[in-house]
Coordinates of C-alpha atoms in Angstrom, one line a residue:
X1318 CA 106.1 182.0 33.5
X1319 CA 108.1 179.7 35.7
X1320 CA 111.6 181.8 34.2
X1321 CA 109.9 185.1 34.9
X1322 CA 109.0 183.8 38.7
X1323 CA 112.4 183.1 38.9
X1324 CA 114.4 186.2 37.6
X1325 CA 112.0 188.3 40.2
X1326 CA 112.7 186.2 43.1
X1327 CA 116.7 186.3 42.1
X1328 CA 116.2 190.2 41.8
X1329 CA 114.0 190.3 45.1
X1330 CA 116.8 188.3 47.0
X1331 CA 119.1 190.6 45.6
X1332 CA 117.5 193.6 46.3
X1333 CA 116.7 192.3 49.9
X1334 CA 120.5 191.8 50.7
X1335 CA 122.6 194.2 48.6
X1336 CA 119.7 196.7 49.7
X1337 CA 120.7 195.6 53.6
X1338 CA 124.2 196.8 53.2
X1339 CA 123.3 200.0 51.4
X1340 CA 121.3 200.6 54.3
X1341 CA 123.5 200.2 56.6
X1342 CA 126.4 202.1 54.9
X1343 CA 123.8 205.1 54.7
X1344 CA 123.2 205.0 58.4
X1345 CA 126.7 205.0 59.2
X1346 CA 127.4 207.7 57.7
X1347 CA 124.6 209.6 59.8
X1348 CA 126.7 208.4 62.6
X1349 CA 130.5 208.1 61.5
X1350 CA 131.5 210.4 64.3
X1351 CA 130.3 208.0 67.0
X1352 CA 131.4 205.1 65.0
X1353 CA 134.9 206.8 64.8
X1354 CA 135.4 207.5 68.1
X1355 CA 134.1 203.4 68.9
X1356 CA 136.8 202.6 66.1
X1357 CA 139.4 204.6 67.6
X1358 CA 139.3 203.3 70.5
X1359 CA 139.1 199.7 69.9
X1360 CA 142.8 200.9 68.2
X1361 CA 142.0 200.5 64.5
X1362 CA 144.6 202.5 63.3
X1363 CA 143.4 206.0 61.4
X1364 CA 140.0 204.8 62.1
X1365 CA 138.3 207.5 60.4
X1366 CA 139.5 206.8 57.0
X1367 CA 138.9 203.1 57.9
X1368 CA 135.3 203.8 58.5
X1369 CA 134.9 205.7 55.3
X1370 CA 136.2 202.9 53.3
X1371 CA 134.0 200.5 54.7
X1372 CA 131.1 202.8 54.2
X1373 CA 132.1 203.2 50.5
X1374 CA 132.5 199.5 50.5
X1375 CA 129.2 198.6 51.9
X1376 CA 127.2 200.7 49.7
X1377 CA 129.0 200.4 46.5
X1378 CA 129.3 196.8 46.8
X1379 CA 125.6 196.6 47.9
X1380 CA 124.2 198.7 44.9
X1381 CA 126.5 196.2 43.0
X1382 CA 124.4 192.9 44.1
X1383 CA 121.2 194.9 43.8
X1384 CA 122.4 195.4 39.8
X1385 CA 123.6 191.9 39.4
X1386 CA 127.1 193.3 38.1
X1387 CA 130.0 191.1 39.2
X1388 CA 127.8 189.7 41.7
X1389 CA 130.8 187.3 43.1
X1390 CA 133.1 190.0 43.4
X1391 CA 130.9 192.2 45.2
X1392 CA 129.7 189.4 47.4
X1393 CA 133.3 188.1 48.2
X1394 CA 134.6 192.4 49.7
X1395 CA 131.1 191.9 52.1
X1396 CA 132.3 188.6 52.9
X1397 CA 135.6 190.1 54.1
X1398 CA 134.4 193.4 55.4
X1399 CA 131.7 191.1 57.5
X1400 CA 134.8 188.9 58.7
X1401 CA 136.0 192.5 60.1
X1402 CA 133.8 194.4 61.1
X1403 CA 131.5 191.7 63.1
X1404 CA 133.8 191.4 66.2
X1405 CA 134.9 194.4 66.2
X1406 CA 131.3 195.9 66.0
X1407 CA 129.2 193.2 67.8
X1408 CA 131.2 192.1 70.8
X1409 CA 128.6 190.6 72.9
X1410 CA 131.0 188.7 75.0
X1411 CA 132.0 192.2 76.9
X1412 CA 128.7 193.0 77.5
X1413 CA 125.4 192.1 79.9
X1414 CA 121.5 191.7 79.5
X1415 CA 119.7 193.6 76.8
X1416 CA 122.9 195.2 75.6
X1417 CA 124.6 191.5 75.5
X1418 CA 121.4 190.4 73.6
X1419 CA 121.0 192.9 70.8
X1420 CA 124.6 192.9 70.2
X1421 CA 124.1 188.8 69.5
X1422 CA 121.0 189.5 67.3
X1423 CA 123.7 191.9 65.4
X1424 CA 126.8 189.2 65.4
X1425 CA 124.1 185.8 63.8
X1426 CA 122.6 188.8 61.2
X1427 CA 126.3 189.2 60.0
X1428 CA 127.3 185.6 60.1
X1429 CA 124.3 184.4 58.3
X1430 CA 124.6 187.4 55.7
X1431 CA 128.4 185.5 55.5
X1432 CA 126.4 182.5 54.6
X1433 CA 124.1 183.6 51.8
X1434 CA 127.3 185.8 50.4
X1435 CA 129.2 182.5 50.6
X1436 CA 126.5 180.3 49.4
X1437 CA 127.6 178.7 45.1
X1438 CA 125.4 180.2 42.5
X1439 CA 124.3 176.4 42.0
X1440 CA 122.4 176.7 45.5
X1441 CA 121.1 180.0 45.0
X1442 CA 119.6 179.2 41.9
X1443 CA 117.9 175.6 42.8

C-alpha cells in the first residue's frame, strides 16, 4: 500500500512539473510571434529558430519527466534552458509596480523549478 502511495505521488510530482513545461511550451507557441519579436530584440541571434528550439525543448523534455524516461537527462536541458531563458524572459529589474511584480513571481517560479530539477533522486524519493 505504502509502495503504491508512493509510485502515485512520484507520478503526481512528475506529472505536476513536466506537465508545467508542456504547458508552457504550448502557450508559446500560441504566441511565438510576440515572443520573437521580444527575442529579437533583446539581440538573441536568429531568434526565431531559437524560440522554436526552446519550445521543442520544453515540451519534449516535459512529456519526458511526465513518462519517467531518462528522467535526469530531461531534467538537466530544463535546468539549462531555465538558466537562459529566466533573465532574458523575466527581467524584473527594468521594470516598475505590477509589471515589476509579476515578472518576480515569473523569475522565483523558474528558479525554484531549477531547484526541484536539480534536487538528487535520494531527496526526491525520501
Amino acid at each position: 500500500m505504502i509502495e503504491d502511495t508512493a509510485s502515485a505521488l512520484m507520478f503526481l510530482g512528475r506529472l505536476l512539473l513536466g506537465g508545467a513545461f508542456v504547458f508552457a511550451g504550448v502557450r508559446n507557441i500560441q504566441n511565438a510571434a510576440f515572443l520573437t519579436q521580444l527575442m529579437a530584440m533583446r539581440c538573441v541571434p536568429q531568434a526565431r529558430l531559437m524560440l522554436w528550439l526552446g519550445i521543442v525543448l520544453q515540451v519534449v523534455a516535459g512529456a519526458m519527466v511526465i513518462a519517467g524516461f531518462w528522467t535526469a537527462t530531461a531534467c538537466a536541458a530544463l535546468v539549462l534552458f531555465l538558466i537562459v531563458a529566466t533573465p532574458m524572459f523575466h527581467n524584473f529589474r527594468d521594470h516598475q509596480g505590477l509589471d515589476r511584480a509579476s515578472r518576480i513571481n515569473g523569475f522565483v517560479g523558474n528558479v525554484a523549478q531549477h531547484l526541484l530539477d536539480a534536487m538528487p533522486q535520494e531527496l526526491r524519493s525520501a
